[in-house]
Amino acid sequence: MAECFMKTVYLLVMIMVLLVILLPSCVSVAYVPELPFQTVEVIVPDPVYVARPGEMVTVEVVVRFRERQEGSVVLFEYEVVDRKGNVINTQQYETNVVLRTGAVLRAEVAIPEDYDQRWIGVQLVKCKVNNEEMPFRDQPPFGLAVKQDGPMYPEGALGNILGVNQHYTQGMSHEYLRLLTELGVKWARDNVSWALIEQTPGVYEFPEAFEKRLRFYEENDIALSFTLFGPNRTAYPDDPYNPEAYGRFAAEVARKLSEDYDLEFILILWNEPNNFGFRQDFGGQWYGAPPSPWVEEYVKVANAGAKAIHAYDPSILTFTNSDVITNHYWFIDKGLAPEIKGFSIHPYGSKAGHPEIQGYGNNQPWIFPFRVMDDDQSTRSMFLRLRDAYAEELGHTPEMVVTEFGRLIEGVWEPGQAPFAENAEHLVAEELPRFFILMASLGVKSAQWFTLADWRSERGHGLVFEDGQRRLTFTAYKTLSLELGHYRLVEQIAGADSPFGVQAYLFEGSDGYKLAIWDTRGTSKVLITRDSTDPVRIVTHLGEELPVYHEGEVLEVDIGRGPLYISGVGSGCQVQIP
């Protein structure tokens, strides 16, 4: 996807005769001796720029030749596409080059006055030099966020939980921001560490780059999941976990986001304290069982942060955090402040390819003395049991959020460790929409996929590769947002009594009712009885529309592990398994 809004981002051309690769970085020099030119650069507006309907946006394509040319003619053709992949229009731009080493083609992208989508793309489709057409590799479009009034999704719709993790504070380019509106992301996880914001006690400064992202989120109705993450050895070298200091920092972040920006946000009280900071410095078990001094120290800090935020504004949502389910029960054991509004978990323990069930049970010695799930090991029961435990401790029903969940698709997490399964990319693309639909059925407030893009040591998890090329998981995420983002869940009509086998959820939107259905075990055949005369449309989890052979009262449909989205089923549809 491509590259720079007012700054330069390059379109790398090479491989075989001419392969144009849209990069999210600003580097591109490709030497192609068979061709009269060696590089192509694309200059588009800054990534945090948001266009408006009716606006004309200039995109520059710069061609550089290997040597001075006489009379060369360069022609580019591009398509303007909407978020659904429909072509809005096609344009050609041509320039003559006389005794020069480069050419600039300025494409004017007109955004329609009545444009009602939050993203628009420009897809290069043809290049000619001196009337010789050069082949392009299939490539993603480079896109622009488009300003829209009103909320991204209707109240209660599934799209309101869709989120992703990002790594801008680790040096990741803002170019990836373009993906958020294309994907239909509602929740962006972002953070700046406590030690960076408060380098001198009592002095709070927020980086300019972070402020730019906040403006982008604000303009695009993207909600922020912000992690209040330490320790702070810079301002407090002798006491980097000081609860009172952490509370002041937490309240300042709450004030900043509330008063300087008009955006929805939640605040997470640390990230995985069992893995980052507390356990390393205070000692104890990774699963929280005594002796684990880190648990008590974390609870002190989390309580202080929640109380300080509550004193500023009691409506702001604050969450504890851990990726190990038993840690939450040990937090409760140490006494959580009622000002804490809920919990955040990272349910990586689900069985590979099966977000509906956990890969372990209550019989694990590290779980004792708790019973954290039902005997069926369902993810649903794990969430609901923890919700009930928090409710008893806090005196109110807690909000639930998932700030991380994903899979290692390729590469390694640590030396010698492989991806979770063969054919992982296809399996994770099937799993991703099932995870979000399950989370919606549980009533979670937000769920952030790990992660938006491959970056540094976390390569292999991203929806896109580091160069912006898309994985199948990107397509699955975008398809989910297009098919169900504006629909609210009505009920689960198959699989409610078991996390195994056929699972079917009925949704309602402005266009009627839609069914999401899959089989956790693999391919099977189902009969869907519908009570609607509306046309039937069947779309796979990767956005492929399937032919409908029988559009009567009963549909016979082959399903698999990836959800099918079936329109035209009516409010009283039923699923039968022959």
XYZ file of C-alpha atoms in Angstrom:
578
model
C 0.000 0.000 0.000
C 1.983 3.148 -0.440
C 3.411 6.107 0.591
C 3.992 9.383 2.177
C 1.386 12.289 2.418
C 3.615 15.394 1.664
C 6.746 13.393 2.367
C 8.339 11.007 -0.045
C 7.488 7.373 -0.158
C 8.738 5.206 -2.885
C 7.241 2.675 -5.168
C 9.928 0.032 -5.698
C 10.166 -1.234 -9.253
C 12.019 -4.414 -10.051
C 11.918 -8.176 -10.347
C 11.662 -9.647 -13.805
C 10.910 -6.883 -16.272
C 8.978 -4.421 -14.090
C 7.440 -5.195 -10.735
C 5.976 -2.274 -8.876
C 5.886 -2.842 -5.131
C 4.226 -0.199 -2.961
C 6.309 0.115 0.185
C 5.441 1.687 3.536
C 9.029 2.855 3.946
C 10.748 5.679 2.106
C 13.460 3.745 0.265
C 13.517 2.655 -3.373
C 16.331 2.239 -5.872
C 15.817 -0.548 -8.381
C 18.319 -1.008 -11.243
C 16.726 -2.657 -14.274
C 19.285 -2.847 -17.108
C 16.749 -4.192 -19.637
C 14.584 -1.067 -19.360
C 15.206 2.584 -20.104
C 14.346 3.574 -16.528
C 15.496 2.366 -13.127
C 13.166 3.716 -10.440
C 9.612 4.801 -9.917
C 8.592 6.841 -6.873
C 5.078 7.663 -5.738
C 4.478 10.831 -3.749
C 1.083 11.067 -2.082
C -0.195 13.108 0.866
C 1.117 12.509 4.385
C -0.229 9.329 6.052
C -2.097 11.287 8.738
C -3.811 13.444 6.119
C -7.566 12.901 5.806
C -9.262 13.838 2.524
C -12.813 15.169 2.171
C -15.626 14.218 -0.200
C -15.484 16.512 -3.229
C -11.762 17.121 -2.806
C -9.159 16.750 -5.583
C -6.014 15.023 -4.286
C -2.741 15.163 -6.219
C -0.653 12.014 -6.541
C 2.757 12.304 -8.215
C 4.458 9.452 -10.037
C 8.177 10.100 -10.601
C 10.090 8.037 -13.169
C 13.895 8.132 -13.166
C 15.851 6.853 -16.174
C 19.182 5.049 -16.177
C 20.541 7.627 -18.598
C 19.397 10.738 -20.385
C 16.564 10.053 -22.797
C 15.557 11.726 -26.029
C 11.890 11.783 -26.867
C 10.768 9.065 -24.448
C 7.031 8.939 -23.753
C 5.886 7.575 -20.393
C 2.237 6.642 -19.815
C 0.593 5.470 -16.609
C -2.955 4.234 -16.161
C -4.602 3.939 -12.768
C -7.982 3.070 -11.287
C -9.665 4.843 -8.402
C -11.353 2.175 -6.257
C -13.643 2.244 -3.257
C -13.267 0.138 -0.116
C -15.392 -2.654 -1.588
C -13.107 -2.941 -4.621
C -15.472 -1.233 -7.067
C -13.792 0.898 -9.741
C -14.955 4.511 -9.514
C -13.061 5.679 -12.574
C -9.979 5.017 -14.712
C -7.450 7.670 -15.715
C -4.380 7.864 -17.951
C -1.483 10.319 -17.677
C 1.230 10.763 -20.272
C 4.360 12.880 -20.463
C 7.087 13.513 -23.042
C 10.710 13.448 -21.932
C 13.306 15.294 -23.966
C 16.983 15.127 -22.987
C 16.092 14.475 -19.357
C 16.773 11.795 -16.802
C 13.307 11.691 -15.285
C 9.602 12.433 -15.665
C 6.844 13.510 -13.280
C 3.234 12.515 -13.842
C 0.651 14.252 -11.682
C -2.540 12.274 -11.219
C -5.544 14.153 -9.868
C -7.742 11.850 -7.790
C -11.261 13.233 -7.530
C -13.180 12.078 -4.454
C -16.908 12.101 -5.313
C -19.065 14.681 -3.541
C -21.402 12.026 -2.163
C -18.672 9.545 -1.234
C -19.834 7.634 1.857
C -16.833 5.402 2.622
C -13.894 6.200 4.890
C -11.199 5.063 2.469
C -10.447 5.485 -1.221
C -7.661 3.766 -3.146
C -5.553 4.350 -6.230
C -4.498 1.225 -8.105
C -1.770 1.413 -10.775
C -2.759 -0.900 -13.626
C -0.610 -0.028 -16.653
C 2.756 1.477 -17.551
C 4.112 2.162 -21.038
C 7.480 3.541 -22.076
C 7.691 4.533 -25.757
C 4.454 2.579 -26.316
C 5.959 -0.613 -24.875
C 3.686 -1.981 -22.165
C 5.399 -3.239 -19.031
C 3.782 -5.935 -16.847
C 2.858 -5.199 -13.240
C 2.786 -7.602 -10.373
C -0.543 -7.789 -8.547
C -0.236 -5.187 -5.838
C -2.371 -3.500 -3.229
C -3.655 0.002 -3.906
C -2.313 2.938 -1.990
C -5.108 4.589 -0.120
C -6.336 7.737 1.545
C -8.518 8.095 4.608
C -11.687 10.044 3.760
C -13.466 12.143 6.371
C -17.026 11.118 7.215
C -19.501 12.627 9.634
C -21.019 10.445 12.299
C -19.926 7.164 13.891
C -18.064 4.509 11.947
C -20.604 1.808 12.849
C -24.187 1.881 14.186
C -24.670 1.408 17.913
C -24.569 -2.261 18.861
C -22.998 -3.394 15.565
C -20.189 -5.960 15.473
C -17.813 -3.432 13.887
C -17.622 -1.521 17.157
C -15.297 -4.156 18.668
C -12.875 -4.463 15.723
C -9.337 -3.506 16.742
C -5.652 -4.033 15.983
C -2.295 -3.733 17.739
C 0.385 -1.345 16.412
C 4.052 -0.635 17.162
C 4.698 3.008 16.277
C 6.699 3.662 19.443
C 9.127 0.970 18.261
C 9.808 2.936 15.092
C 7.087 1.581 12.824
C 6.198 3.988 9.998
C 2.999 6.009 10.069
C 2.420 4.667 6.552
C 0.558 1.755 8.171
C -2.108 4.179 9.411
C -3.575 4.049 5.908
C -4.589 0.454 6.561
C -6.885 1.295 9.484
C -9.684 2.891 7.489
C -9.316 0.375 4.662
C -9.717 -2.499 7.122
C -12.588 -0.859 8.985
C -10.715 -0.777 12.307
C -12.607 0.834 15.194
C -10.031 0.324 17.988
C -6.341 1.161 17.630
C -4.047 0.015 20.415
C -1.307 2.586 20.969
C 0.920 3.705 23.796
C 3.811 5.871 24.878
C 5.743 4.629 27.891
C 5.508 6.341 31.257
C 9.289 6.944 31.251
C 9.081 8.785 27.924
C 6.116 10.987 28.894
C 7.420 11.867 32.388
C 11.189 12.209 32.151
C 11.271 14.740 35.002
C 8.986 14.247 38.033
C 5.739 16.110 37.483
C 6.583 17.217 33.932
C 4.485 15.451 31.278
C 5.298 15.746 27.581
C 3.661 13.810 24.760
C 5.674 13.158 21.561
C 4.606 15.063 18.458
C 4.302 11.829 16.462
C 1.819 10.473 19.014
C -0.211 13.692 18.831
C -0.405 13.265 15.043
C -1.781 9.763 15.467
C -4.328 11.013 17.977
C -5.566 13.593 15.453
C -5.830 10.853 12.844
C -7.858 8.671 15.215
C -10.058 11.626 16.120
C -10.792 12.563 12.509
C -11.596 8.991 11.524
C -13.734 7.992 14.534
C -11.127 5.433 15.622
C -11.178 4.678 19.358
C -7.940 4.431 21.339
C -6.871 1.600 23.631
C -3.989 3.169 25.570
C -1.667 1.137 27.791
C -0.357 2.894 30.930
C 2.965 1.121 30.818
C 6.098 1.450 32.946
C 8.246 1.227 35.000
C 9.713 4.752 35.107
C 13.393 4.501 35.964
C 14.056 7.888 34.344
C 12.048 10.158 36.649
C 12.014 7.768 39.634
C 15.251 5.737 39.545
C 14.939 4.749 43.225
C 11.244 3.826 43.063
C 10.191 3.151 39.442
C 6.903 1.468 40.489
C 5.789 4.181 42.897
C 1.981 3.836 43.036
C 1.299 7.517 43.747
C 3.539 8.632 40.877
C 1.890 6.107 38.569
C -1.506 7.433 39.619
C -0.494 11.010 38.760
C 0.794 9.839 35.380
C -2.414 7.893 34.721
C -4.587 10.895 35.597
C -2.514 13.138 33.326
C -2.989 10.767 30.376
C -6.728 10.716 31.113
C -6.803 14.521 31.211
C -4.807 14.822 27.986
C -7.045 12.472 26.022
C -10.251 13.936 27.472
C -9.505 17.642 27.116
C -7.295 17.870 24.028
C -9.103 15.364 21.805
C -12.618 14.326 20.947
C -12.218 10.561 20.801
C -13.333 7.461 22.639
C -10.627 5.766 24.687
C -9.997 3.172 27.380
C -6.975 2.907 29.687
C -5.195 -0.394 30.364
C -3.325 -0.566 33.687
C 0.001 -2.001 32.442
C 0.717 -4.713 29.887
C 1.304 -8.302 31.009
C 2.898 -7.478 34.397
C 3.847 -11.146 34.695
C 6.083 -10.723 31.623
C 7.126 -7.066 31.765
C 8.573 -5.433 34.854
C 6.821 -6.657 37.965
C 7.708 -10.346 38.036
C 11.280 -9.683 36.926
C 11.836 -7.099 39.675
C 9.743 -8.530 42.517
C 9.823 -12.259 41.758
C 7.269 -15.050 41.782
C 5.407 -17.475 39.544
C 4.345 -16.629 35.996
C 0.849 -17.918 36.855
C 0.567 -15.820 40.032
C 0.362 -18.505 42.712
C 2.129 -17.804 46.043
C 4.866 -17.027 46.633
C 4.518 -14.283 43.990
C 5.359 -10.854 45.446
C 4.888 -9.308 42.011
C 1.111 -9.864 42.205
C 0.684 -7.737 45.327
C 2.917 -4.993 43.909
C 0.988 -4.922 40.640
C -2.342 -4.677 42.434
C -1.046 -1.684 44.439
C -0.057 0.112 41.239
C -3.206 -0.811 39.298
C -5.445 0.324 42.176
C -3.571 3.621 42.443
C -3.925 4.244 38.710
C -7.640 3.425 38.676
C -8.366 5.611 41.724
C -6.500 8.603 40.289
C -8.316 8.306 36.960
C -11.647 7.856 38.742
C -10.991 11.006 40.791
C -10.491 12.941 37.549
C -13.459 11.408 35.705
C -15.354 8.379 37.062
C -16.764 7.566 33.617
C -13.350 6.623 32.156
C -12.921 2.866 31.779
C -9.835 1.280 33.350
C -8.738 -2.353 33.049
C -6.333 -4.775 34.692
C -4.263 -6.878 32.307
C -2.599 -10.274 31.988
C -2.228 -12.973 29.374
C -2.482 -15.740 32.002
C -6.026 -16.444 33.198
C -5.067 -17.451 36.772
C -3.240 -14.155 37.352
C -6.580 -12.371 37.262
C -7.892 -14.613 40.037
C -4.799 -13.872 42.125
C -5.312 -10.134 41.494
C -8.806 -10.538 42.928
C -7.339 -12.454 45.876
C -5.124 -9.464 46.742
C -8.035 -7.014 46.598
C -8.901 -4.880 43.563
C -10.268 -1.368 43.958
C -13.893 -0.930 42.826
C -12.704 1.994 40.674
C -11.335 -0.626 38.260
C -13.990 -1.037 35.580
C -13.009 -4.369 34.057
C -10.310 -6.733 32.846
C -8.213 -7.161 29.730
C -6.901 -10.559 28.709
C -4.782 -12.069 25.935
C -6.399 -15.474 25.309
C -3.499 -16.996 23.383
C -4.163 -20.306 25.148
C -6.957 -21.242 22.759
C -6.372 -24.384 20.737
C -4.532 -23.790 17.461
C -7.080 -22.891 14.816
C -9.976 -23.085 17.314
C -10.712 -19.815 19.124
C -13.854 -21.408 20.584
C -11.925 -23.738 22.920
C -8.848 -23.506 25.125
C -5.879 -25.810 24.649
C -5.756 -26.737 28.338
C -8.226 -27.592 31.101
C -8.783 -27.176 34.820
C -6.564 -30.184 35.546
C -3.352 -28.215 34.989
C -1.411 -27.891 38.266
C -0.768 -24.170 37.712
C -4.541 -23.494 37.703
C -5.107 -24.862 41.241
C -7.131 -23.942 43.294
C -9.340 -22.212 40.709
C -11.854 -23.585 38.243
C -11.384 -21.219 35.317
C -13.591 -22.857 32.665
C -16.247 -25.526 32.132
C -15.330 -29.129 31.358
C -15.761 -28.453 27.630
C -12.802 -26.018 27.885
C -14.837 -23.406 26.043
C -13.480 -19.902 25.641
C -17.003 -18.669 26.383
C -17.058 -20.265 29.838
C -13.554 -18.940 30.606
C -14.663 -15.362 29.937
C -17.977 -15.652 31.764
C -16.463 -17.293 34.862
C -13.870 -14.527 35.118
C -16.542 -11.888 34.572
C -18.527 -13.302 37.494
C -15.450 -13.419 39.732
C -14.634 -9.766 38.976
C -18.262 -8.751 39.542
C -18.235 -10.299 43.013
C -14.981 -8.502 43.891
C -15.704 -5.081 42.352
C -19.391 -4.884 43.176
C -20.345 -4.179 39.564
C -20.389 -6.099 36.290
C -16.977 -5.606 34.667
C -16.362 -4.581 31.085
C -14.288 -7.112 29.124
C -11.669 -6.294 26.500
C -9.107 -8.334 24.580
C -6.018 -6.233 23.936
C -4.142 -9.037 22.158
C -5.021 -12.161 20.250
C -3.429 -13.623 17.134
C -1.221 -16.360 15.762
C 2.338 -16.703 14.518
C 1.735 -17.396 10.837
C 5.328 -17.786 9.718
C 8.823 -17.238 11.012
C 9.728 -17.912 14.625
C 8.838 -16.336 17.950
C 12.028 -17.662 19.516
C 14.945 -19.641 18.006
C 13.830 -23.183 17.293
C 10.126 -22.434 17.638
C 7.962 -22.891 14.537
C 4.588 -21.450 13.532
C 1.622 -23.060 15.270
C 0.593 -25.226 12.285
C 1.298 -26.155 8.697
C -0.691 -24.095 6.210
C -0.948 -21.545 9.015
C -1.944 -18.562 6.880
C -5.119 -20.277 5.662
C -5.975 -21.593 9.123
C -5.548 -18.202 10.786
C -7.583 -16.497 8.051
C -10.393 -18.954 8.876
C -9.952 -18.411 12.609
C -9.845 -14.609 12.638
C -13.521 -13.853 11.871
C -14.644 -16.671 14.188
C -12.694 -15.061 17.026
C -14.320 -11.649 16.512
C -17.816 -13.118 16.178
C -17.296 -15.085 19.405
C -16.070 -11.942 21.181
C -19.123 -10.027 19.964
C -21.396 -12.760 21.333
C -19.683 -12.445 24.741
C -20.258 -8.704 24.858
C -16.608 -7.616 24.896
C -16.116 -3.894 24.399
C -13.144 -4.207 22.048
C -10.866 -6.920 20.679
C -7.490 -6.084 19.171
C -5.856 -8.477 16.728
C -2.133 -9.030 17.148
C -0.914 -7.470 14.997
C -1.521 -4.932 12.206
C 1.837 -5.396 10.468
C 5.001 -7.445 10.813
C 7.553 -5.505 12.784
C 10.989 -6.409 14.150
C 10.908 -9.455 16.440
C 7.162 -9.826 15.909
C 7.328 -10.636 12.223
C 4.949 -13.373 11.241
C 1.874 -12.147 13.113
C 0.890 -9.205 10.930
C -2.142 -8.748 8.735
C 0.395 -7.359 6.272
C 4.056 -8.030 5.639
C 6.566 -5.323 6.501
C 6.511 -4.104 2.879
C 2.736 -3.641 2.932
C 1.787 -6.753 0.951
C -1.343 -8.375 2.382
C -1.749 -11.747 4.003
C -4.972 -13.728 3.764
C -5.730 -12.555 7.301
C -5.937 -8.973 5.993
C -8.559 -10.073 3.481
C -10.466 -12.015 6.159
C -10.479 -9.000 8.504
C -11.620 -6.584 5.800
C -14.299 -9.000 4.570
C -15.642 -9.377 8.113
C -15.903 -5.610 8.521
C -17.638 -5.226 5.139
C -20.063 -8.112 5.665
C -20.896 -7.817 9.370
C -19.421 -4.507 10.542
C -22.762 -2.691 10.317
C -24.827 -5.617 11.612
C -25.790 -6.333 15.222
C -25.875 -9.852 16.640
C -29.407 -11.171 17.213
C -28.717 -14.689 18.508
C -26.653 -17.816 18.118
C -28.907 -20.318 16.370
C -26.507 -23.300 16.206
C -23.691 -24.393 18.499
C -24.787 -22.522 21.631
C -24.643 -25.739 23.651
C -21.201 -26.838 22.424
C -18.036 -25.141 21.119
C -17.502 -28.047 18.700
C -19.039 -28.544 15.269
C -21.461 -26.245 13.456
C -21.643 -22.682 14.793
C -24.186 -20.228 13.385
C -24.970 -16.633 14.391
C -27.833 -14.498 13.091
C -27.211 -10.787 12.523
C -29.526 -7.909 11.629
C -28.694 -4.784 9.652
C -30.380 -2.101 7.582
C -30.439 -4.536 4.619
C -32.108 -7.340 6.547
C -30.783 -10.475 8.202
C -27.472 -12.234 7.604
C -26.163 -15.579 8.828
C -22.538 -16.317 9.728
C -21.960 -20.072 9.769
C -19.011 -22.498 9.943
C -18.004 -25.943 11.198
C -15.040 -26.105 13.595
C -14.296 -29.691 12.481
C -14.026 -29.087 8.734
C -16.292 -29.496 5.718
C -19.924 -30.472 6.212
C -23.343 -29.937 4.632
C -26.185 -28.044 6.304
C -29.773 -27.200 5.446
C -30.824 -23.604 6.071
C -34.553 -22.972 6.246
C -35.274 -19.312 5.600
C -38.402 -17.217 5.973
C -37.553 -14.482 3.495
C -38.108 -13.903 -0.203
C -35.075 -11.601 -0.464
C -32.297 -12.652 -2.864
C -29.718 -14.997 -1.342
C -26.068 -13.957 -1.399
C -23.274 -16.164 -0.078
C -19.812 -14.697 0.572
C -16.781 -16.605 1.881
C -14.539 -15.371 4.706
C -12.119 -14.165 1.995
C -14.743 -12.135 0.133
C -15.482 -14.520 -2.734
C -19.129 -14.564 -3.763
C -20.409 -18.106 -4.305
C -23.114 -19.152 -6.769
C -26.546 -19.895 -5.306
C -28.120 -22.922 -6.969
C -31.334 -23.228 -4.968
C -32.999 -20.085 -3.707
C -36.193 -21.585 -2.344
C -37.276 -21.961 1.247
C -34.503 -24.466 2.041
C -30.847 -23.892 1.093
C -28.384 -26.771 1.002
C -24.946 -25.306 1.727
C -21.471 -26.778 2.072
C -19.631 -25.111 4.940
C -16.089 -25.317 6.319
C -13.863 -23.824 8.997
C -14.009 -20.359 7.446
C -17.322 -18.533 7.992
C -19.828 -18.079 5.189
C -21.875 -14.871 5.270
C -25.365 -15.636 3.909
C -27.825 -12.821 3.178
C -31.558 -13.197 2.537
C -32.246 -15.700 5.315
C -34.901 -13.790 7.270
C -35.429 -13.375 11.004
C -36.654 -16.914 11.674
C -34.091 -18.945 9.759
C -33.077 -22.326 11.134
C -30.050 -24.558 10.611
C -30.302 -28.332 10.310
C -27.410 -30.753 10.083
C -28.375 -33.729 7.858
